[in-house]
Each structure stands twice: as C-alpha cells, then as structure tokens.
mmCIF file of C-alpha atoms in Angstrom:
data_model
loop_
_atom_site.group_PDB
_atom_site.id
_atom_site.type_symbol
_atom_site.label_atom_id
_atom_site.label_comp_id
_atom_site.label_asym_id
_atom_site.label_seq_id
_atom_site.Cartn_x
_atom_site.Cartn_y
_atom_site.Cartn_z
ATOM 1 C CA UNK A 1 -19.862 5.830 7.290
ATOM 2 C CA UNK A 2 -21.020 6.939 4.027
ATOM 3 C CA UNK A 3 -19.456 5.906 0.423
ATOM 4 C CA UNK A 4 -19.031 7.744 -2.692
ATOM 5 C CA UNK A 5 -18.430 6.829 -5.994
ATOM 6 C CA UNK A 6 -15.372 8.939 -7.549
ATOM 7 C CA UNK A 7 -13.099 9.298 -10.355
ATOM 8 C CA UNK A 8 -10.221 11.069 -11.134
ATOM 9 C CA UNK A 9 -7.145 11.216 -13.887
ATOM 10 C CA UNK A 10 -3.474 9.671 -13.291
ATOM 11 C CA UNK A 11 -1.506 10.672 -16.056
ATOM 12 C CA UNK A 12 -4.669 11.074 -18.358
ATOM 13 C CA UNK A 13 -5.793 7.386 -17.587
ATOM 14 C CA UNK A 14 -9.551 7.529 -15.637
ATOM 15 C CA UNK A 15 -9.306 5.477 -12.389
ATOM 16 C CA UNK A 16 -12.048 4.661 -10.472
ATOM 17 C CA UNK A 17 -12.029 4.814 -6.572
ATOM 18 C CA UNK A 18 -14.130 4.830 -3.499
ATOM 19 C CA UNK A 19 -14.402 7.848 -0.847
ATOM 20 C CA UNK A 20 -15.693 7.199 2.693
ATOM 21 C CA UNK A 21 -16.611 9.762 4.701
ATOM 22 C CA UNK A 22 -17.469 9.789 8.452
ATOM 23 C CA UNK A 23 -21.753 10.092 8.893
ATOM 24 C CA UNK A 24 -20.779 13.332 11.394
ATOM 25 C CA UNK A 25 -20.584 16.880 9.540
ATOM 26 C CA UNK A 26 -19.309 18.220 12.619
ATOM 27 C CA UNK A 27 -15.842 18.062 12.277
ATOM 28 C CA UNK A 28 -15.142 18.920 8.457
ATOM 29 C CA UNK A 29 -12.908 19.462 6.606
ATOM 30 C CA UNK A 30 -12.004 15.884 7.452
ATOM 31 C CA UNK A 31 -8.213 14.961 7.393
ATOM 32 C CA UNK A 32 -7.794 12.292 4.669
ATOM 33 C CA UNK A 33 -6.131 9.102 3.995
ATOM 34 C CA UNK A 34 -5.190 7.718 0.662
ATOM 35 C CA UNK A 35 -4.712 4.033 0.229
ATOM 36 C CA UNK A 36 -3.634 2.011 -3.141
ATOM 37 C CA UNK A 37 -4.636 -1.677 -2.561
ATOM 38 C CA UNK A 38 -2.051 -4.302 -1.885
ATOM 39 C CA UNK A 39 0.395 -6.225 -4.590
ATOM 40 C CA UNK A 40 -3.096 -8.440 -6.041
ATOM 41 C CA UNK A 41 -5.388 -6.215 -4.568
ATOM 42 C CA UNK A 42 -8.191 -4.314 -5.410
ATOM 43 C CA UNK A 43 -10.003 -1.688 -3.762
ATOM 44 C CA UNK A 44 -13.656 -3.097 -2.387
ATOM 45 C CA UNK A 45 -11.617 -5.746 -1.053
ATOM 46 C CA UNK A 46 -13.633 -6.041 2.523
ATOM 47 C CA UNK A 47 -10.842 -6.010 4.857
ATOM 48 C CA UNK A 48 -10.030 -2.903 3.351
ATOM 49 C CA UNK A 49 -13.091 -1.567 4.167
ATOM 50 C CA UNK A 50 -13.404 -2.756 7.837
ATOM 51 C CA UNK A 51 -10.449 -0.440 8.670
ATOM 52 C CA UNK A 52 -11.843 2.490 6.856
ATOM 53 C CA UNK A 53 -15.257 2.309 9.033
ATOM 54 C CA UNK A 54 -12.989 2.122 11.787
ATOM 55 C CA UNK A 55 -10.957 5.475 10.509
ATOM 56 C CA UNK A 56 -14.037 7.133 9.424
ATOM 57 C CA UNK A 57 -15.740 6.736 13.354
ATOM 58 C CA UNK A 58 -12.492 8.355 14.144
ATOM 59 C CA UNK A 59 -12.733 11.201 11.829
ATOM 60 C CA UNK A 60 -11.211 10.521 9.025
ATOM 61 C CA UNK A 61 -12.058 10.682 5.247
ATOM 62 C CA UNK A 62 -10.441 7.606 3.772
ATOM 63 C CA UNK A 63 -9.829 7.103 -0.576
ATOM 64 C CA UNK A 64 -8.978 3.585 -2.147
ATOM 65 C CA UNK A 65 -9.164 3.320 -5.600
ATOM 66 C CA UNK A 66 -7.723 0.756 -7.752
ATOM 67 C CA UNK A 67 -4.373 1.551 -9.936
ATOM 68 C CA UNK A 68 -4.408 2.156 -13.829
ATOM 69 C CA UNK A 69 -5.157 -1.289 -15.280
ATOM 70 C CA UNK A 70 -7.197 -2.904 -12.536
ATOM 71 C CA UNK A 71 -10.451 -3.542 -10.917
ATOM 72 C CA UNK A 72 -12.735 -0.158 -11.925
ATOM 73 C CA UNK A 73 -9.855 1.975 -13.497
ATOM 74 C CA UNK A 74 -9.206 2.539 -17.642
ATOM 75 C CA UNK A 75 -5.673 1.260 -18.628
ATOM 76 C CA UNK A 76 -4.863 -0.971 -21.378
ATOM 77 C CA UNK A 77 -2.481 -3.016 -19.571
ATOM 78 C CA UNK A 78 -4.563 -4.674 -17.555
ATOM 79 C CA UNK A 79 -3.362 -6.329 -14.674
ATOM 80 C CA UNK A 80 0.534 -4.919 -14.506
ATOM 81 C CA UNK A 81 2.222 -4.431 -11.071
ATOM 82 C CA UNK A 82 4.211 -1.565 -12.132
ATOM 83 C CA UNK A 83 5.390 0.311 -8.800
ATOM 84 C CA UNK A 84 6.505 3.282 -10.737
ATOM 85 C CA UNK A 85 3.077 3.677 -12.180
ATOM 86 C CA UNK A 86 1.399 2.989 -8.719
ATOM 87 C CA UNK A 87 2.813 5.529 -6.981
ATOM 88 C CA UNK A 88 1.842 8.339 -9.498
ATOM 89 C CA UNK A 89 -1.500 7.026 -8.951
ATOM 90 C CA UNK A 90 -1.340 7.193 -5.433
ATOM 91 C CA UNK A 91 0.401 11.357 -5.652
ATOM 92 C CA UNK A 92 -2.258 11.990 -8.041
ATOM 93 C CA UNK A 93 -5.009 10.938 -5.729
ATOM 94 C CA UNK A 94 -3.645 12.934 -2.939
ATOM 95 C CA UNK A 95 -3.785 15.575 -5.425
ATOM 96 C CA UNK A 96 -7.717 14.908 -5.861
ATOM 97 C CA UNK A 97 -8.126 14.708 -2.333
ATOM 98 C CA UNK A 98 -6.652 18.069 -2.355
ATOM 99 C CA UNK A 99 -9.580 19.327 -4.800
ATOM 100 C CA UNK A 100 -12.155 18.956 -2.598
ATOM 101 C CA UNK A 101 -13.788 21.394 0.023
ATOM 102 C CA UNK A 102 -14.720 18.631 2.400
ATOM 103 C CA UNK A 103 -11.025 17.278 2.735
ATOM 104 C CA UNK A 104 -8.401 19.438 4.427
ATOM 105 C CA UNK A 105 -6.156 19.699 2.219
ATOM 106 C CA UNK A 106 -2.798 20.432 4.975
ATOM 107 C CA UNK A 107 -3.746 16.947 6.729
ATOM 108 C CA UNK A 108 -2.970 14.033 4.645
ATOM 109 C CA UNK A 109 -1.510 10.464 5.145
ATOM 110 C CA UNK A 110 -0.644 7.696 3.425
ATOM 111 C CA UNK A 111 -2.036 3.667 4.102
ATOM 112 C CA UNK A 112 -0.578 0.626 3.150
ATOM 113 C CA UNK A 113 -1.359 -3.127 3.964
ATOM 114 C CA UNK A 114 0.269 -6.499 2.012
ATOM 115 C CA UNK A 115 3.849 -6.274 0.306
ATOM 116 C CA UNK A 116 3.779 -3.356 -2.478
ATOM 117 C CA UNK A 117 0.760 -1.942 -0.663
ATOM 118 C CA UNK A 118 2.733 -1.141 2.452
ATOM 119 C CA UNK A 119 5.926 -0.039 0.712
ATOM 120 C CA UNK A 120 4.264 2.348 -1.596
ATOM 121 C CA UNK A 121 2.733 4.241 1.446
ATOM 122 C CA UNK A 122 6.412 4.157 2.446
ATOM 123 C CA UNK A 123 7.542 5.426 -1.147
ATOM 124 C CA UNK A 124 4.843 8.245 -1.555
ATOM 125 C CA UNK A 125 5.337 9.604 1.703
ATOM 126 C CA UNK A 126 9.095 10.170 1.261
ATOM 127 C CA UNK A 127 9.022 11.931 -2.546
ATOM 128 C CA UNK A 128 5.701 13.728 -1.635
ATOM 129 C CA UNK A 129 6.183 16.177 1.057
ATOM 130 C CA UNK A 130 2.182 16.591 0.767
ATOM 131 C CA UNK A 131 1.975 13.430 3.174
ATOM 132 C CA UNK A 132 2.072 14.335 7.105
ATOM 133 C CA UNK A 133 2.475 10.688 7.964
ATOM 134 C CA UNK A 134 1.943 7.106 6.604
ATOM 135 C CA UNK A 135 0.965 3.666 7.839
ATOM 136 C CA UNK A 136 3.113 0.944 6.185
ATOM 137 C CA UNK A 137 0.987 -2.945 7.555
ATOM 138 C CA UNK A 138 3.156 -5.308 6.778
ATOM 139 C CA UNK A 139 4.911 -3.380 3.979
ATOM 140 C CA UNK A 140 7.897 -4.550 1.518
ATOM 141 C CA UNK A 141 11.210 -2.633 1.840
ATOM 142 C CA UNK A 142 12.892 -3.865 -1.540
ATOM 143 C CA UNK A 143 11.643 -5.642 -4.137
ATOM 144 C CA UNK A 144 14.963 -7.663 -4.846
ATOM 145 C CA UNK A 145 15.201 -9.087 -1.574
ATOM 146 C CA UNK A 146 11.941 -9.551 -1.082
ATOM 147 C CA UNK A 147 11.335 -12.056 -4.402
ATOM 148 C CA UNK A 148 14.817 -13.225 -3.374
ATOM 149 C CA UNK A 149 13.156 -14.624 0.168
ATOM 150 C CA UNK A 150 10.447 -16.465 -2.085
ATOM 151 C CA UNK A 151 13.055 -18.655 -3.571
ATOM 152 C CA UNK A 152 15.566 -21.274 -2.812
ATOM 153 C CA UNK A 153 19.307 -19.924 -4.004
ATOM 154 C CA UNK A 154 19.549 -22.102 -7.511
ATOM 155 C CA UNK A 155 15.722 -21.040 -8.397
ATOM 156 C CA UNK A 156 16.636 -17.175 -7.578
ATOM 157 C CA UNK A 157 19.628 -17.679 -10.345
ATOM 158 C CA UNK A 158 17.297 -19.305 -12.817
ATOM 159 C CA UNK A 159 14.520 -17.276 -12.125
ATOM 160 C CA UNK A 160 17.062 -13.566 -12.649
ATOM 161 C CA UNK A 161 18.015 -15.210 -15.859
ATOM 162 C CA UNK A 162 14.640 -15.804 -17.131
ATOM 163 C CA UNK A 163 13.992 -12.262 -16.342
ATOM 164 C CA UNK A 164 17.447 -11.388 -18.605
ATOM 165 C CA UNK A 165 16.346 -13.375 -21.140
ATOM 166 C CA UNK A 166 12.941 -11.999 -21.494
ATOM 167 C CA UNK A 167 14.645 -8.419 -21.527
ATOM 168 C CA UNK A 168 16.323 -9.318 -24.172
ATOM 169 C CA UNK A 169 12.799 -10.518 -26.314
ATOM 170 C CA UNK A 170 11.272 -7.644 -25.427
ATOM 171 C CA UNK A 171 14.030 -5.636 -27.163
ATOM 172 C CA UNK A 172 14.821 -7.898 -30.558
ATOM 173 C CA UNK A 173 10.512 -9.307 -30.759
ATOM 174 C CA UNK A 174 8.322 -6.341 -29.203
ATOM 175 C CA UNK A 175 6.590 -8.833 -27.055
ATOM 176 C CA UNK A 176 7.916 -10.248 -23.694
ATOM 177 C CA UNK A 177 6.526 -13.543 -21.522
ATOM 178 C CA UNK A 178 3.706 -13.359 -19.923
ATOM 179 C CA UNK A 179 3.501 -15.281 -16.429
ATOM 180 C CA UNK A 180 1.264 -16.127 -13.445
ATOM 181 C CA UNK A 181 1.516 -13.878 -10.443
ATOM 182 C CA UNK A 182 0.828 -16.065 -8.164
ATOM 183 C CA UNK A 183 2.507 -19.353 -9.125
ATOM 184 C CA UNK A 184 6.427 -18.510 -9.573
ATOM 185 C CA UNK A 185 6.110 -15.624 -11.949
ATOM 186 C CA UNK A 186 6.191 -13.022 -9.721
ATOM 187 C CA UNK A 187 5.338 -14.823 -6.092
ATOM 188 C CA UNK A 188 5.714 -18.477 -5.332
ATOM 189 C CA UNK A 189 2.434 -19.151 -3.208
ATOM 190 C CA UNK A 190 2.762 -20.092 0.352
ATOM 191 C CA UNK A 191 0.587 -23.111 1.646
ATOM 192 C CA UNK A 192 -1.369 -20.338 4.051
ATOM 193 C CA UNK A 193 -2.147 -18.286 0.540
ATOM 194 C CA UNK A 194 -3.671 -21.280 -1.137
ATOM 195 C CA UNK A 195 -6.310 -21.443 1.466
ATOM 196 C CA UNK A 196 -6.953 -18.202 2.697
ATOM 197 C CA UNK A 197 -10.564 -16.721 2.433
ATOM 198 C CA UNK A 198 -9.446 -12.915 3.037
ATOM 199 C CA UNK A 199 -9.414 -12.110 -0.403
ATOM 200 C CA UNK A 200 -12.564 -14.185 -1.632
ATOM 201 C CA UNK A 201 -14.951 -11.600 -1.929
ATOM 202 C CA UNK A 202 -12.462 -9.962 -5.016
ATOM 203 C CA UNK A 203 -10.236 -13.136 -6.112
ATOM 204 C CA UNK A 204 -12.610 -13.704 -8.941
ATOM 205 C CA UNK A 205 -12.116 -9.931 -10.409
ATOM 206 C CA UNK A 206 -8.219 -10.580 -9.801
ATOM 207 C CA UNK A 207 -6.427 -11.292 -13.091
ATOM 208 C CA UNK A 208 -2.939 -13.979 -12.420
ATOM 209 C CA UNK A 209 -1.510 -13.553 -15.785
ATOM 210 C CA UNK A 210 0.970 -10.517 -15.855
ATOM 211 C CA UNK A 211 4.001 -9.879 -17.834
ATOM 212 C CA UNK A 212 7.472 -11.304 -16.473
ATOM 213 C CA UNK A 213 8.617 -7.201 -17.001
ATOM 214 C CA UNK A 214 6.728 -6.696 -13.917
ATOM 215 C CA UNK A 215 9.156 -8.935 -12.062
ATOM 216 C CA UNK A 216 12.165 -6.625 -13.421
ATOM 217 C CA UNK A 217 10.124 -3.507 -11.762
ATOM 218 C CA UNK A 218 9.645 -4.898 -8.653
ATOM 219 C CA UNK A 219 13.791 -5.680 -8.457
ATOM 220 C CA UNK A 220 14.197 -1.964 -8.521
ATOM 221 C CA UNK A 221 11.306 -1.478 -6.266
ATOM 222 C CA UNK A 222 13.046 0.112 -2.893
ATOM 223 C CA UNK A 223 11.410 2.490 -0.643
ATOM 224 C CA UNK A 224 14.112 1.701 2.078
ATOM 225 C CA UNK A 225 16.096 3.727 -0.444
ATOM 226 C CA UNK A 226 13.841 6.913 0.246
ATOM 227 C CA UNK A 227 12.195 6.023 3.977
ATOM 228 C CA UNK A 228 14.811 8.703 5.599
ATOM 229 C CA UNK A 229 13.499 11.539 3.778
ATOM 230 C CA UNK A 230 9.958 11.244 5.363
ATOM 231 C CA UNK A 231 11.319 12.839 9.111
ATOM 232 C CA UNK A 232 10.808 14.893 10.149
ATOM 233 C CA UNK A 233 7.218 12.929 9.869
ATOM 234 C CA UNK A 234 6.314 10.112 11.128
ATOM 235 C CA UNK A 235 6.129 6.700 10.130
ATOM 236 C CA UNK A 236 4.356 3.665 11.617
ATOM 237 C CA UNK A 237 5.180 0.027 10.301
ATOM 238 C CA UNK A 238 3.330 -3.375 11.431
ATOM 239 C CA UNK A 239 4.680 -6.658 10.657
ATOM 240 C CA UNK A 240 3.856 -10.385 11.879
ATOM 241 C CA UNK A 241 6.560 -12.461 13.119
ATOM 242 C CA UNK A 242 7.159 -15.137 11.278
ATOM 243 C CA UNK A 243 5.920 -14.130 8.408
ATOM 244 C CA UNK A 244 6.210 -15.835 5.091
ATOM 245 C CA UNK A 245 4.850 -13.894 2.803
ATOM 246 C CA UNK A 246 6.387 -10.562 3.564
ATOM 247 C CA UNK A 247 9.124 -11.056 6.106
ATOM 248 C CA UNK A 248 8.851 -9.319 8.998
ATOM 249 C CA UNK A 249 12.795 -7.974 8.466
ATOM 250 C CA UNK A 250 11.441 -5.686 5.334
ATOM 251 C CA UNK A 251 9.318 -3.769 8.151
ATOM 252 C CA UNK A 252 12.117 -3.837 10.479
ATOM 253 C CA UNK A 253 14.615 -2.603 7.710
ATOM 254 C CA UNK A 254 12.011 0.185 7.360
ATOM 255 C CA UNK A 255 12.202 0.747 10.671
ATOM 256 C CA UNK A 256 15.854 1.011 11.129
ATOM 257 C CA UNK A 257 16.655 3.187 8.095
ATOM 258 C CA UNK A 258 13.728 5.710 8.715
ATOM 259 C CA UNK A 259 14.243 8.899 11.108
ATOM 260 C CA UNK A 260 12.303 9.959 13.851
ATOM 261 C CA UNK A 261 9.144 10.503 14.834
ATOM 262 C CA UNK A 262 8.856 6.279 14.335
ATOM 263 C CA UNK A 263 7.057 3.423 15.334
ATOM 264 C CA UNK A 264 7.530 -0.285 15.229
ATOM 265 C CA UNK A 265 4.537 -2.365 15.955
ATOM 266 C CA UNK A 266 5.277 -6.327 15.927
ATOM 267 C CA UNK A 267 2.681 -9.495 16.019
ATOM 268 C CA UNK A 268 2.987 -12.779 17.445
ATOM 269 C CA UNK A 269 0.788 -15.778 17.117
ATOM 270 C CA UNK A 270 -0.230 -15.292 13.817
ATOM 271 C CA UNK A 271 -0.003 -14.757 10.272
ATOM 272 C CA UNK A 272 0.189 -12.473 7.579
ATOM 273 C CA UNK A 273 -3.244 -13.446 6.421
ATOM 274 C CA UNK A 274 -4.411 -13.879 9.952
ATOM 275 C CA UNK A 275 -3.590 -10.593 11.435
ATOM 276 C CA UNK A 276 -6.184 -8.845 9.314
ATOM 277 C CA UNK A 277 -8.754 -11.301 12.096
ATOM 278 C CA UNK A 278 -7.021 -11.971 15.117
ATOM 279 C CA UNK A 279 -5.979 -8.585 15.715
ATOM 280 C CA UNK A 280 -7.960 -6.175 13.475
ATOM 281 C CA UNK A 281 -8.803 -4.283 16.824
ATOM 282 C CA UNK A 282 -5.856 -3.607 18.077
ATOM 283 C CA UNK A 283 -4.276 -2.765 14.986
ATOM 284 C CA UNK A 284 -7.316 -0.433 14.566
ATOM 285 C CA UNK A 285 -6.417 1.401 17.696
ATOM 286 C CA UNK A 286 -2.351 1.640 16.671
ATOM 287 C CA UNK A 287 -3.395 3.392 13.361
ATOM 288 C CA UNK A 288 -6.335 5.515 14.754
ATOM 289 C CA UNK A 289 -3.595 6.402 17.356
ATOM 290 C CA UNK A 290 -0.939 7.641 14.800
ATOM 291 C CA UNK A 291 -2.833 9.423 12.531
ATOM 292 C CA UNK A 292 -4.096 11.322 15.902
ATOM 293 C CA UNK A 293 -0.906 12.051 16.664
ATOM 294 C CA UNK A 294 0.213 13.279 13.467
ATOM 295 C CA UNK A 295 -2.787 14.716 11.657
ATOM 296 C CA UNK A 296 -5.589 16.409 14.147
ATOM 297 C CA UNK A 297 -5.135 19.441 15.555
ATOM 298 C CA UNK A 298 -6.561 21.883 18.043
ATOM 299 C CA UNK A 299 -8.416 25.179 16.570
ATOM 300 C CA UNK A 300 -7.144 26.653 19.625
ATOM 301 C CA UNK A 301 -3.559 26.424 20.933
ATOM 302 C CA UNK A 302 -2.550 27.018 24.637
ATOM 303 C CA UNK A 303 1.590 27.732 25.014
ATOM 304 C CA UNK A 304 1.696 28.998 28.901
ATOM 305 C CA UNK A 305 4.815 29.001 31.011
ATOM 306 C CA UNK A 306 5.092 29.616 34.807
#
C-alpha cells in the first residue's frame, strides 16, 4: 500500500487527508472509497488504516481525511461535531476523488465506522447519487434517539432543557456553553470507553471540549430519514449485539427502512470497541465482498442465451 499526502477545499476551508493507493499499477483507474472518521475521530487513527491495507490489496484506492476543524484540516472552530458540515466535507472529497486520473471517477463508495461515522456514509450516499454503494460499521440512524439511549428518562429531560436554555444564550449573549464530549455533554462514557486502547495512538490530538450547539445538531441528525433513496444501490450495515455505545437497533433501523440491494451483518461475543480485534478479518472479507459486488466490473461483458 502506498500513502499520499493530500489536500483539498470544503467550502473554501483547506482540509487535510490521506490517500492510499494499492502498490499494483495494473488495475488503474482504481475504484475509490471515501471515509470521514468516526464521531471523536480522526483520520491516522490505526484501525482506520488496517482496513484500508486490507481494501487497497483488494484494489481499491481508499481517502480519509479529517473534517473542517480537526486533526490536519484549517477551520476555526476547532473541534465541532457538526453533521451538516461533515457531510459537505465528505461530497466534496468525493468530488476530489473525482479530479484525479488515477481514481475512476464512475466507481465510488462511501465508509463509515463508530456512531456519526457510520451514519454519514449512510447520509452521503442517499443525497449524492455520485456514491455506487456505502458501508455503514456500526453506524447511528438518528441522532435524537441515539443521545436519548445514553441517558436515563429524568437526565434526557434535563439534559433537552439545558440544550433550550443554551439556545436561548446563544441568541440574547452571542456565546453559548461549551461542554465535554465525552463526559455528558454530548456522550455519557460507557465503562468499556474509559479503558479502551483503540483510539490511543490519536486520543492525545482529540480535543473533549465542544460547544453544547453540537448536541442540538446531532438531535436533527437522521440519515434513516434519507436511507431509502440510496436503492437502487446497495447498502451494507454491521452492528454488535449488545452494544452500548451505538445500539445495535440504529443499524437495524437502517436496515429496515433502506431498499434493496441490502445487507445486514450482525456480531456476537463482543463489543463495539472489540469488534475492530476480534473480528477485523471477517469484517474485512464482508466489506471487500460488497464493494466487489457493487463497484468492479468486467472490461468485457458476456450476455449469451441458448
């Protein structure tokens, strides 16, 4: 696999990004994948970049850059989950990929993994008719219900108020509150996300404080609202069961409300954390598998009747 350093412009705002590129000429130009990181996530993150060596022996040209605000990319608000924005970031680096001779430009997908990551593959593939397919690993569905499952009933009524409240200060002061991401403000930490090592070789680049208006943007987060529109292409979702960080229903929800060609692929016996170990391989193979499906073709086509 080879790696190069690129750059491109979402809505005038430079974001840095990552290209990898199978080590084989042979079969260029390469279909392409586009992946924006997971809700926290950043682009060299390394689990990230086991599955693109993994896509790239299979043939595929894979981007990950991080959004407007994070990691290597310009922005000055540094650190926002703003889905809206995030999606134009992810259409605008399809619309890179689209720039260059070495990517077909008529075969591209969409890749997700971790809450907002997997739901904005979902998203861009249903407004963007550019995508053929999309992967959404362990993807949300809708934003509301998914901060709803974080929280007993009387903290989800407290915490919608404080998110009223802080509307309102925005509008009368200028300035709104400003919150950690992982400690209530947006998520409430699980036990298995205080001890987790996945994310290690990033966490230290990964800012917590974020504004509570990202909260209110993630409420009217929902790609289940849009999933139908991708069919006639397909769509592959993987969830964990028993998953308490992203529910396993929000990929099933997907699932449900999305048209054919589908696929539901679920995992048992571990985590949402643990997955990205105990069965990188065989989720490996499920992807590799749908984006075969969906994106190669032959140069030669053979229709025959007898």
């Amino acid at each position: 696999m080879r790696t190069e350093k690129v750059n491109f412009y979402s809505e005038g705002i430079k974001l840095g990004g990552a290209l990898y590129l199978p080590d084989s000429d042979q079969n260029k130009p390469y279909p392409g994948i586009v992946q924006g990181p997971g809700f926290l996530g950043l682009k060299d993150a390394k689990h990230y970049i086991m599955m693109f060596e993994k896509l790239c022996e299979a043939g595929y040209a894979c981007l990950c850059f991080d959004y407007r605000g994070w990691g290597d990319s310009e922005g000055n608000e540094r650190g926002w989950v703003m889905p809206k924005w995030q999606a134009e970031d992810i259409r605008n680096a399809i619309t890179y990929m689209q720039t260059r001779s070495d990517i077909d430009a008529d075969r591209l997908a969409t890749y997700g993994s971790g809450g907002t990551g997997g739901g904005n593959a979902v998203y861009v593939a249903a407004i963007d008719p550019r995508v053929k397919c999309c992967v959404s690993y362990l993807g949300v569905s809708n934003g509301r219900d998914w901060l709803h499952s974080m929280r007993r009933e009387y903290e989800w009524v407290d915490y919608l108020k404080s998110i009223d409240e802080d509307r309102k200060k925005r509008v009368t002061t200028g300035a709104g509150a400003i919150v950690s991401a992982r400690e209530g403000g947006i998520m409430v930490q699980t036990p298995e996300r205080q001890t987790t090592t996945i994310k290690k070789d990033v966490a230290d680049k990964i800012p917590d404080a974020m504004p509570l208006a990202c909260a209110e943007a993630i409420l009217e987060y929902s790609p289940i609202d849009v999933v139908h529109k991708i069919s006639p292409r397909g769509a592959l979702f993987i969830a964990v069961e028993g998953d308490a960080v992203t529910p396993e229903q929000q990929s099933f929800d997907l699932y449900e409300k999305a048209g054919e060609p589908k696929k539901l692929v679920l995992y048992r016996k571990t985590t949402h954390y643990g997955i990205y170990n105990d069965y990188f391989d065989d989720v490996a193979a499920n992807v590799i598998d749908w984006y075969n499906r969906h994106l190669k073709y032959h140069k030669v086509e053979v229709t025959e009747k007898k």
